Structures are given as C-alpha cells and as structure tokens.
Steps between C-alpha positions, in 0.01 A plus 500: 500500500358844549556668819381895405218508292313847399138512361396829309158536577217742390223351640405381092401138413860418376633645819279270697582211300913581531460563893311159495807292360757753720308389780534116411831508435638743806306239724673198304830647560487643788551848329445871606302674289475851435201677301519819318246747365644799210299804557497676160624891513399757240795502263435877434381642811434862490551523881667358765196477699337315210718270534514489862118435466525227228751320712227560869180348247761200359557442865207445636392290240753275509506453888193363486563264225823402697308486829275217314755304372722508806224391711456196253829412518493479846256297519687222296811571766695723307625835635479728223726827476284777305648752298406795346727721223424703201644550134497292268322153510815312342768694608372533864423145545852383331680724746303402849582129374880595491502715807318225696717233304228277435564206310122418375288805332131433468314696218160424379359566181203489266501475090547796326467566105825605350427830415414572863807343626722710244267809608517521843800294537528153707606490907541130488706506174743748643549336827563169360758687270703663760373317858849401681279183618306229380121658405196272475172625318190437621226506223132596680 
C-alpha cells in the first residue's frame, strides 16, 4: 500500500480532481501526503532581478492556492506538507518525488489535441516515463 503520496497541484480543474483521489486514498491508507506547486521561471531572463521577481509573483500565487487546498485537507483529517519549487513542471516534480521518496505521484490532467501535446510538450507523459514510483492520472 502507499505510505508517501505527492499531489502536484495548480489550483486547475485536473489538479482538483487528482488532489480529490490523493486525498481518498492517503486517508484509506493511512498515508502522508505531500503537495507541490512548480512556479514557472523565465527561461531567458535578462536579469537576475527579473527573475528574482518572477519567482516573488509565482510565490504568492501559489501560497494561496496551497493555503486553500491545505485547509481542505485538513478538514478531511489529513495534515498536508506544502511545497513550493521552481523549474521545470516535469523535471521539478519528478525530483521532489525522489528526494521525498514517495511511492504514489498524483498528476492531473485534461485532454489535449496532439499537436498541442507535441507543441508544448506533455508533464504527465514525462513523469510517467521517468517517475521512480508508481504515478496515477487523474483526468478532470
């Protein structure tokens, strides 16, 4: 059974819907579980401080998100540990899951057409490709 479970969550529909069935299944087994928001840096900053200043914006937006979903987790009788990094959606969440050696990763998702997903590249797709754990996709 699953004893470590992380949720990636952006405060989106499919984010809701995976930190719905985290929080069923951490409270079926008894499981900690972890949530983690990917601020988004500029990939070619001009600046450090424009960076800094992306990072200080990404940050409070996702502490209130967090703050919202911790809250609700709570209230079901979990005790949530927030996090907050930045990077690379994929490759940020698939190394918090390792550091935290979580054995349940928590991703939701929505439909996208091909040609968007081969665009902009897939999160989920590239998680489930090189997660060290099992990875269960939510659809919103």
């Amino acid at each position: 059974m699953f004893r470590k479970i992380l949720v990636a969550y952006d405060g989106s529909e499919g984010a809701k819907s995976a930190l719905a069935k985290a929080q069923e299944i951490a409270k079926a087994a008894n499981a900690d579980i972890h949530i983690l928001a990917v601020g988004r840096i500029p990939e070619y900053a001009e600046t450090v401080s424009e960076v800094e200043e992306e990072k200080q914006q990404a940050q409070n937006y996702y502490s209130k998100i967090m703050d919202a979903a911790q809250r609700e987790l709570k209230k079901q009788g979990l005790s949530p540990v927030v996090h907050i990094d930045f990077g690379k959606p994929a490759d940020t969440i698939l190394r918090i899951a390792e550091a935290l050696g979580v054995d349940l990763l928590v991703l939701g998702t929505h439909p996208h057409s091909a040609v968007r997903r081969r665009v902009l590249g897939a999160t989920v797709d590239k998680v489930i490709d090189h997660a060290h754990c099992s990875v269960l996709v939510v659809r919103a």
